[in-house]
Short mmCIF file of N, CA and C in Angstrom, two decimals:
data_model
loop_
_atom_site.label_atom_id
_atom_site.label_comp_id
_atom_site.label_asym_id
_atom_site.label_seq_id
_atom_site.Cartn_x
_atom_site.Cartn_y
_atom_site.Cartn_z
N MET A 1 86.69 -26.93 27.10
CA MET A 1 88.10 -27.35 27.72
C MET A 1 89.11 -26.61 26.88
N LYS A 2 89.33 -26.78 25.93
CA LYS A 2 90.71 -25.91 25.12
C LYS A 2 91.01 -24.35 26.13
N PRO A 3 89.71 -23.41 26.05
CA PRO A 3 89.94 -22.29 26.34
C PRO A 3 90.74 -22.11 28.38
N ARG A 4 89.85 -23.34 28.70
CA ARG A 4 90.43 -23.41 30.02
C ARG A 4 91.95 -23.77 30.53
N LEU A 5 92.14 -24.65 29.54
CA LEU A 5 93.22 -24.90 29.72
C LEU A 5 94.69 -23.98 29.24
N ILE A 6 94.14 -23.36 28.52
CA ILE A 6 95.16 -22.03 28.03
C ILE A 6 94.98 -21.03 28.92
N LEU A 7 93.58 -20.74 29.36
CA LEU A 7 93.60 -19.58 30.48
C LEU A 7 94.24 -20.22 31.68
N LEU A 8 94.26 -21.37 31.86
CA LEU A 8 95.02 -22.21 33.18
C LEU A 8 96.74 -21.74 32.91
N ALA A 9 96.84 -22.02 31.90
CA ALA A 9 98.45 -21.98 31.25
C ALA A 9 98.65 -20.43 31.36
N VAL A 10 97.67 -19.48 31.20
CA VAL A 10 98.31 -18.01 31.24
C VAL A 10 98.35 -17.50 32.73
N PHE A 11 97.55 -17.91 33.48
CA PHE A 11 97.53 -17.69 34.78
C PHE A 11 98.24 -18.24 35.35
N MET A 12 99.13 -19.39 35.39
CA MET A 12 100.66 -19.93 35.67
C MET A 12 101.80 -19.27 35.37
N ALA A 13 101.56 -18.81 34.02
CA ALA A 13 102.84 -17.74 33.93
C ALA A 13 102.85 -16.86 34.48
N ILE A 14 101.70 -16.33 34.46
CA ILE A 14 101.78 -14.67 35.41
C ILE A 14 102.24 -14.99 36.77
N ALA A 15 101.71 -16.17 37.48
CA ALA A 15 102.14 -16.26 38.60
C ALA A 15 103.68 -16.79 38.79
N PHE A 16 104.24 -17.48 38.15
CA PHE A 16 105.74 -17.49 37.72
C PHE A 16 106.50 -16.55 37.94
N MET A 17 105.88 -15.59 36.57
CA MET A 17 106.55 -14.28 36.71
C MET A 17 106.53 -13.52 37.94
N ALA A 18 105.42 -13.70 38.70
CA ALA A 18 105.59 -12.61 39.82
C ALA A 18 106.28 -13.13 40.91
N LEU A 19 106.74 -14.68 41.01
CA LEU A 19 107.65 -15.13 42.06
C LEU A 19 109.06 -14.50 41.66
N GLY A 20 109.28 -14.75 40.74
CA GLY A 20 110.51 -14.01 40.41
C GLY A 20 110.83 -12.49 39.97
N ALA A 21 109.70 -12.07 40.35
CA ALA A 21 110.03 -10.69 39.93
C ALA A 21 110.38 -9.96 41.49
N ASP A 22 110.43 -10.44 42.81
CA ASP A 22 111.40 -10.15 43.94
C ASP A 22 112.33 -10.56 43.82
N ARG A 23 113.04 -11.20 43.47
CA ARG A 23 114.37 -11.50 43.06
C ARG A 23 115.65 -10.80 42.28
N THR A 24 116.70 -10.66 42.58
CA THR A 24 117.69 -9.78 41.68
C THR A 24 118.45 -10.83 40.74
N LYS A 25 118.95 -10.63 39.86
CA LYS A 25 119.87 -11.67 39.05
C LYS A 25 121.19 -12.16 39.43
N SER A 26 121.32 -11.30 40.44
CA SER A 26 122.61 -11.89 41.22
C SER A 26 122.09 -12.93 42.27
N ALA A 27 121.17 -12.98 42.72
CA ALA A 27 120.49 -13.95 43.78
C ALA A 27 120.46 -15.60 43.25
N ALA A 28 119.82 -15.01 42.00
CA ALA A 28 119.81 -16.26 40.34
C ALA A 28 121.43 -16.94 40.62
N MET A 29 122.39 -15.93 40.25
CA MET A 29 123.70 -16.53 40.25
C MET A 29 124.21 -17.17 41.57
N ILE A 30 123.45 -16.74 42.95
CA ILE A 30 124.12 -17.40 44.15
C ILE A 30 123.57 -18.79 43.87
N GLU A 31 122.39 -19.09 43.60
CA GLU A 31 121.90 -20.02 43.31
C GLU A 31 122.61 -21.23 42.68
N ARG A 32 122.79 -20.58 41.49
CA ARG A 32 123.39 -21.32 40.28
C ARG A 32 124.74 -22.04 40.53
N HIS A 33 125.82 -20.94 41.25
CA HIS A 33 126.42 -21.53 41.49
C HIS A 33 127.17 -21.53 42.68
N SER A 34 126.28 -22.07 43.66
CA SER A 34 126.31 -22.69 45.13
C SER A 34 127.42 -23.80 44.93
N SER A 35 127.12 -24.76 44.23
CA SER A 35 127.68 -26.17 44.16
C SER A 35 128.90 -25.99 43.33
N ALA A 36 129.22 -25.07 42.55
CA ALA A 36 130.77 -25.38 42.24
C ALA A 36 131.68 -25.56 42.94
N PRO A 37 132.80 -25.85 42.47
CA PRO A 37 134.13 -26.74 43.36
C PRO A 37 134.52 -25.52 43.85
N GLY A 38 134.65 -25.36 45.02
CA GLY A 38 135.31 -24.56 46.06
C GLY A 38 134.35 -23.32 46.67
N ALA A 39 133.01 -23.48 45.80
CA ALA A 39 132.57 -22.49 46.26
C ALA A 39 132.18 -22.40 48.04
N GLU A 40 131.84 -21.00 48.30
CA GLU A 40 131.50 -20.94 49.80
C GLU A 40 130.21 -20.27 49.72
N VAL A 41 129.60 -20.88 50.48
CA VAL A 41 127.96 -20.30 50.48
C VAL A 41 127.26 -19.93 51.98
N THR A 42 126.72 -18.68 52.13
CA THR A 42 126.28 -18.93 53.52
C THR A 42 124.90 -17.78 53.11
N VAL A 43 124.16 -18.57 53.83
CA VAL A 43 122.53 -18.08 53.89
C VAL A 43 122.28 -18.42 55.38
N ILE A 44 121.62 -16.99 55.67
CA ILE A 44 120.98 -16.50 57.22
C ILE A 44 119.84 -16.07 56.93
N LYS A 45 119.46 -16.14 58.00
CA LYS A 45 117.44 -15.90 57.99
C LYS A 45 117.29 -15.68 58.93
N GLY A 46 116.95 -14.27 59.78
CA GLY A 46 116.15 -14.51 60.98
C GLY A 46 117.29 -14.19 62.08
N GLY A 47 117.18 -14.78 63.20
CA GLY A 47 118.09 -14.76 64.36
C GLY A 47 118.62 -13.55 64.51
N ASP A 48 119.70 -13.60 64.95
CA ASP A 48 120.74 -12.57 65.20
C ASP A 48 120.55 -11.39 64.34
N LEU A 49 120.30 -11.53 62.87
CA LEU A 49 120.55 -10.28 61.67
C LEU A 49 119.40 -9.26 62.17
N SER A 50 118.25 -9.84 62.73
CA SER A 50 117.33 -8.60 63.16
C SER A 50 117.69 -7.52 63.98
N ARG A 51 118.80 -7.78 64.67
CA ARG A 51 119.42 -6.60 65.80
C ARG A 51 120.48 -5.73 64.49
N TYR A 52 120.43 -6.40 63.47
CA TYR A 52 121.00 -5.13 62.45
C TYR A 52 120.19 -4.86 61.23
N GLY A 53 118.61 -5.01 61.61
CA GLY A 53 117.66 -4.82 60.69
C GLY A 53 118.11 -5.27 59.59
N LEU A 54 118.35 -6.94 59.55
CA LEU A 54 118.50 -7.74 58.07
C LEU A 54 117.52 -8.77 58.50
N SER A 55 116.94 -9.37 57.54
CA SER A 55 115.98 -10.57 57.48
C SER A 55 116.79 -11.70 57.04
N GLU A 56 117.18 -11.43 55.34
CA GLU A 56 117.95 -12.70 55.26
C GLU A 56 119.32 -12.11 54.41
N TYR A 57 120.64 -12.96 54.43
CA TYR A 57 121.15 -12.84 53.74
C TYR A 57 121.91 -14.08 53.09
N HIS A 58 122.30 -13.74 52.16
CA HIS A 58 122.47 -14.92 51.07
C HIS A 58 124.19 -14.20 50.54
N SER A 59 125.08 -15.25 50.55
CA SER A 59 126.36 -14.71 49.91
C SER A 59 127.00 -16.15 49.54
N LEU A 60 127.75 -15.60 48.31
CA LEU A 60 128.64 -16.78 47.47
C LEU A 60 130.07 -16.60 47.17
N THR A 61 130.86 -16.58 47.54
CA THR A 61 132.35 -16.68 47.73
C THR A 61 133.06 -18.02 46.36
N LEU A 62 133.77 -17.51 45.46
CA LEU A 62 134.19 -18.25 44.45
C LEU A 62 135.87 -18.14 44.64
N PRO A 63 136.25 -18.50 45.38
CA PRO A 63 137.77 -17.97 45.54
C PRO A 63 138.90 -18.11 44.13
N SER A 64 138.11 -18.98 43.26
CA SER A 64 139.09 -19.32 42.07
C SER A 64 138.14 -19.42 40.81
N ALA A 65 137.72 -18.32 40.53
CA ALA A 65 136.26 -18.70 39.62
C ALA A 65 137.02 -18.36 38.20
N THR A 66 136.47 -19.42 36.99
CA THR A 66 137.16 -19.08 36.04
C THR A 66 136.78 -18.01 35.18
N ALA A 67 137.25 -17.42 34.10
CA ALA A 67 137.14 -15.90 33.40
C ALA A 67 135.29 -16.12 33.18
N ALA A 68 134.87 -17.33 32.41
CA ALA A 68 133.48 -17.57 31.89
C ALA A 68 132.69 -17.71 33.21
N THR A 69 132.96 -17.88 34.38
CA THR A 69 132.03 -18.23 35.54
C THR A 69 132.07 -16.48 35.86
N ALA A 70 132.98 -15.74 35.89
CA ALA A 70 133.08 -14.32 36.64
C ALA A 70 132.14 -13.76 35.86
N ASP A 71 132.47 -13.75 34.16
CA ASP A 71 132.04 -12.75 33.36
C ASP A 71 130.05 -12.95 33.09
N GLU A 72 129.64 -14.69 33.68
CA GLU A 72 128.22 -14.50 33.91
C GLU A 72 128.12 -13.80 35.24
N ILE A 73 128.51 -14.04 36.11
CA ILE A 73 128.11 -13.50 37.50
C ILE A 73 127.87 -11.80 37.15
N ALA A 74 129.13 -11.48 36.61
CA ALA A 74 128.89 -9.65 36.41
C ALA A 74 127.77 -9.39 35.07
N ALA A 75 127.52 -9.85 34.53
CA ALA A 75 126.19 -9.81 33.77
C ALA A 75 125.12 -9.69 34.32
N ALA A 76 124.81 -10.91 35.46
CA ALA A 76 124.18 -10.60 36.06
C ALA A 76 124.07 -9.46 37.33
N VAL A 77 124.91 -9.07 37.57
CA VAL A 77 125.17 -7.44 38.33
C VAL A 77 124.88 -6.66 37.93
N SER A 78 125.55 -6.59 35.83
CA SER A 78 125.14 -5.42 35.24
C SER A 78 123.70 -5.38 35.07
N ALA A 79 122.91 -6.43 35.26
CA ALA A 79 121.32 -6.06 34.89
C ALA A 79 120.75 -5.82 36.05
N ASP A 80 121.42 -6.32 37.49
CA ASP A 80 120.62 -5.29 38.30
C ASP A 80 121.23 -3.79 38.47
N ILE A 81 121.91 -3.57 38.16
CA ILE A 81 123.01 -1.87 38.40
C ILE A 81 121.69 -1.18 37.11
N ALA A 82 121.44 -1.74 36.28
CA ALA A 82 120.17 -1.06 35.78
C ALA A 82 118.86 -1.00 36.12
N SER A 83 118.58 -1.97 36.76
CA SER A 83 117.38 -1.86 37.73
C SER A 83 117.36 -1.00 39.07
N ALA A 84 118.75 -0.91 39.74
CA ALA A 84 119.34 -0.47 40.90
C ALA A 84 118.69 0.72 41.19
N THR A 85 117.92 1.31 42.59
CA THR A 85 117.30 2.51 42.70
C THR A 85 118.67 3.17 43.11
N ASP A 86 119.72 3.07 43.40
CA ASP A 86 120.95 3.48 43.86
C ASP A 86 122.16 2.67 43.74
N ARG A 87 123.24 3.47 43.44
CA ARG A 87 124.04 2.25 42.55
C ARG A 87 125.66 3.28 43.29
N GLU A 88 126.72 2.25 43.65
CA GLU A 88 128.17 2.69 43.85
C GLU A 88 128.70 1.45 43.28
N VAL A 89 129.47 1.65 41.87
CA VAL A 89 130.32 0.97 41.31
C VAL A 89 131.74 1.29 40.79
N SER A 90 132.64 0.48 40.79
CA SER A 90 133.64 0.87 40.50
C SER A 90 134.45 -0.38 39.50
N TYR A 91 135.16 0.67 38.56
CA TYR A 91 135.29 -0.55 37.02
C TYR A 91 137.05 -0.64 37.07
N HIS A 92 137.57 -1.83 36.74
CA HIS A 92 138.92 -1.69 36.41
C HIS A 92 139.18 -2.48 35.20
N ASN A 93 139.94 -1.95 34.31
CA ASN A 93 140.00 -2.31 32.63
C ASN A 93 138.83 -2.57 32.59
N GLY A 94 137.74 -2.14 32.52
CA GLY A 94 136.20 -2.08 31.61
C GLY A 94 135.42 -2.91 32.22
N ARG A 95 135.92 -3.84 33.61
CA ARG A 95 134.92 -4.85 34.44
C ARG A 95 134.89 -4.07 35.17
N ILE A 96 133.74 -4.91 36.22
CA ILE A 96 133.21 -4.59 37.35
C ILE A 96 133.79 -5.18 38.30
N LYS A 97 134.70 -4.35 39.24
CA LYS A 97 135.61 -4.63 40.45
C LYS A 97 134.48 -4.21 41.52
N TYR A 98 133.68 -3.65 42.08
CA TYR A 98 132.87 -3.31 43.10
C TYR A 98 131.94 -3.01 42.84
N ALA A 99 130.36 -3.24 43.40
CA ALA A 99 129.23 -2.51 43.14
C ALA A 99 128.58 -3.10 44.81
N PHE A 100 128.01 -2.03 44.81
CA PHE A 100 127.01 -1.89 45.97
C PHE A 100 125.61 -1.27 45.49
N LEU A 101 124.83 -2.14 45.37
CA LEU A 101 123.18 -1.55 44.94
C LEU A 101 122.25 -1.60 45.61
N THR A 102 121.32 -0.73 45.65
CA THR A 102 120.13 -0.65 46.54
C THR A 102 119.07 -0.67 45.49
N MET A 103 118.38 -2.06 45.48
CA MET A 103 117.39 -2.25 44.71
C MET A 103 116.00 -1.87 45.43
N PRO A 104 114.98 -1.84 44.28
CA PRO A 104 113.78 -1.47 44.45
C PRO A 104 112.94 -2.45 45.57
N THR A 105 112.60 -1.75 46.51
CA THR A 105 111.83 -2.74 47.69
C THR A 105 110.97 -3.75 46.90
N ALA A 106 111.40 -4.65 48.13
CA ALA A 106 110.81 -6.23 47.42
C ALA A 106 109.49 -5.93 47.93
N ASP A 107 108.68 -7.27 47.84
CA ASP A 107 107.03 -7.02 47.61
C ASP A 107 106.39 -6.85 49.31
N ASP A 108 107.80 -7.54 50.10
CA ASP A 108 107.23 -7.25 51.51
C ASP A 108 107.34 -6.62 52.32
N GLY A 109 108.04 -5.17 51.41
CA GLY A 109 108.31 -3.75 51.80
C GLY A 109 109.67 -3.59 51.98
N LEU A 110 110.57 -4.45 52.19
CA LEU A 110 111.91 -4.83 52.80
C LEU A 110 112.94 -4.16 51.80
N ASN A 111 113.70 -3.75 52.32
CA ASN A 111 114.89 -3.06 51.22
C ASN A 111 115.54 -4.24 50.85
N ARG A 112 116.33 -3.97 49.67
CA ARG A 112 117.11 -4.98 48.67
C ARG A 112 118.42 -4.59 48.22
N TYR A 113 119.67 -5.43 49.16
CA TYR A 113 121.03 -4.79 48.21
C TYR A 113 121.50 -5.80 47.88
N VAL A 114 122.63 -5.51 47.32
CA VAL A 114 123.19 -6.66 45.99
C VAL A 114 124.95 -6.03 46.35
N ILE A 115 125.61 -6.88 46.62
CA ILE A 115 127.02 -6.41 47.01
C ILE A 115 128.08 -7.17 45.83
N TYR A 116 128.96 -7.03 45.23
CA TYR A 116 129.61 -7.74 44.52
C TYR A 116 131.08 -7.15 44.50
N VAL A 117 132.10 -7.81 44.30
CA VAL A 117 133.44 -7.71 44.69
C VAL A 117 134.37 -8.93 43.74
N CYS A 118 135.33 -8.37 42.55
CA CYS A 118 135.57 -9.38 41.97
C CYS A 118 137.27 -8.88 42.06
N ASN A 119 138.56 -9.45 42.68
CA ASN A 119 139.31 -9.35 42.49
C ASN A 119 140.13 -10.39 41.50
N PRO A 120 140.88 -9.71 40.51
CA PRO A 120 141.69 -11.05 39.75
C PRO A 120 142.83 -11.65 40.64
N ALA A 121 142.80 -12.74 40.18
CA ALA A 121 144.12 -13.55 40.75
C ALA A 121 145.02 -13.78 39.73
N LYS A 122 146.23 -14.11 40.28
CA LYS A 122 147.55 -14.06 39.49
C LYS A 122 147.32 -15.13 38.47
N SER A 123 146.49 -15.93 38.68
CA SER A 123 146.34 -17.50 37.59
C SER A 123 145.90 -17.26 36.56
N GLY A 124 144.78 -15.91 36.58
CA GLY A 124 144.18 -15.75 35.65
C GLY A 124 142.47 -16.04 36.14
N ARG A 125 142.57 -16.69 36.94
CA ARG A 125 141.14 -16.86 37.98
C ARG A 125 141.04 -15.66 38.62
N ARG A 126 139.55 -15.73 38.96
CA ARG A 126 139.32 -14.52 39.90
C ARG A 126 138.24 -14.96 40.99
N ARG A 127 138.70 -14.08 42.03
CA ARG A 127 137.94 -14.25 43.04
C ARG A 127 136.64 -13.86 43.47
N VAL A 128 135.54 -13.92 43.60
CA VAL A 128 134.47 -13.31 43.33
C VAL A 128 133.76 -13.43 44.69
N VAL A 129 133.03 -12.46 45.02
CA VAL A 129 132.21 -12.40 46.18
C VAL A 129 130.95 -11.57 45.69
N LEU A 130 129.60 -12.05 46.11
CA LEU A 130 128.45 -11.87 45.80
C LEU A 130 127.42 -12.13 46.86
N ILE A 131 126.93 -10.97 47.15
CA ILE A 131 126.13 -10.72 48.40
C ILE A 131 124.46 -10.26 47.98
N ASP A 132 123.38 -11.24 48.46
CA ASP A 132 122.15 -10.35 48.04
C ASP A 132 121.77 -10.51 49.30
N ILE A 133 121.01 -9.13 50.31
CA ILE A 133 120.96 -8.90 51.95
C ILE A 133 119.46 -8.55 51.37
N LYS A 134 118.14 -8.63 52.40
CA LYS A 134 116.94 -8.21 52.43
C LYS A 134 116.94 -7.89 53.65
N GLY A 135 116.04 -6.59 54.49
CA GLY A 135 115.91 -6.39 55.80
C GLY A 135 115.24 -4.70 55.56
N LYS A 136 115.19 -4.20 56.92
CA LYS A 136 114.90 -2.71 57.09
C LYS A 136 115.93 -2.03 57.15
N ALA A 137 117.07 -2.31 57.07
CA ALA A 137 118.44 -1.62 57.40
C ALA A 137 118.09 -0.48 55.94
N THR A 138 118.83 0.79 56.63
CA THR A 138 118.86 1.50 55.07
C THR A 138 120.08 1.21 54.57
N ALA A 139 120.61 1.55 53.91
CA ALA A 139 121.87 1.90 52.64
C ALA A 139 123.03 1.75 53.62
N ARG A 140 122.49 3.24 53.55
CA ARG A 140 123.63 4.03 55.14
C ARG A 140 124.31 3.49 56.35
N GLN A 141 122.92 2.56 56.88
CA GLN A 141 123.18 1.50 58.06
C GLN A 141 124.27 0.18 57.81
N LEU A 142 123.61 -0.38 56.48
CA LEU A 142 124.54 -1.23 56.00
C LEU A 142 126.35 -1.43 55.45
N GLN A 143 126.14 -0.16 54.85
CA GLN A 143 127.63 0.43 54.71
C GLN A 143 128.40 1.04 55.93
N ASN A 144 127.75 1.51 57.02
CA ASN A 144 128.44 1.24 58.20
C ASN A 144 128.58 0.32 58.75
N LEU A 145 128.00 -1.00 58.93
CA LEU A 145 128.05 -2.32 59.54
C LEU A 145 129.06 -2.84 58.61
N ILE A 146 129.56 -2.84 57.38
CA ILE A 146 130.51 -3.34 56.60
C ILE A 146 131.71 -2.93 56.81
N LYS A 147 132.26 -1.33 57.41
CA LYS A 147 132.85 -0.67 57.54
C LYS A 147 133.77 -1.00 58.87
N ILE A 148 132.49 -1.20 59.98
CA ILE A 148 133.30 -1.72 61.35
C ILE A 148 133.50 -3.19 61.27
N THR A 149 132.63 -4.18 60.55
CA THR A 149 133.16 -5.34 60.37
C THR A 149 134.53 -5.83 59.43
N SER A 150 134.90 -4.58 58.93
CA SER A 150 136.08 -5.23 57.84
C SER A 150 137.45 -4.60 58.46
N LYS A 151 137.37 -3.96 59.66
CA LYS A 151 138.75 -3.38 60.45
C LYS A 151 139.15 -4.58 61.13
#
């Protein structure tokens, strides 16, 4: 009986690790901070996203993040930078200010991207935007879409 319980525990641990392997560290930060005061969260799946070649869009905007929260999110983005297959990152005073990351392909074969922007506020708090995207769109298509919608 005891070996069966140990074997069951090992299989469950492997299953939980496999479930988390398809997620970015940034996606975990979106979940973690989604209930923070002032947090703006957007989750879109399917529907109109498909015309842009996307299947999932998760974003978190913290208009007034504390330094500790901003640093925690930046650490997760840094971990994603390390595992990204392509990256565009800019720094200001040693901190990540902007990141556009192409992550390894998801288990379902879709492309994954992380976009991060952190703008310092005058009060010492920071405006943080973190986006986790999944879909068939290429990085170039996504960047062009962002340029078009930001005009």
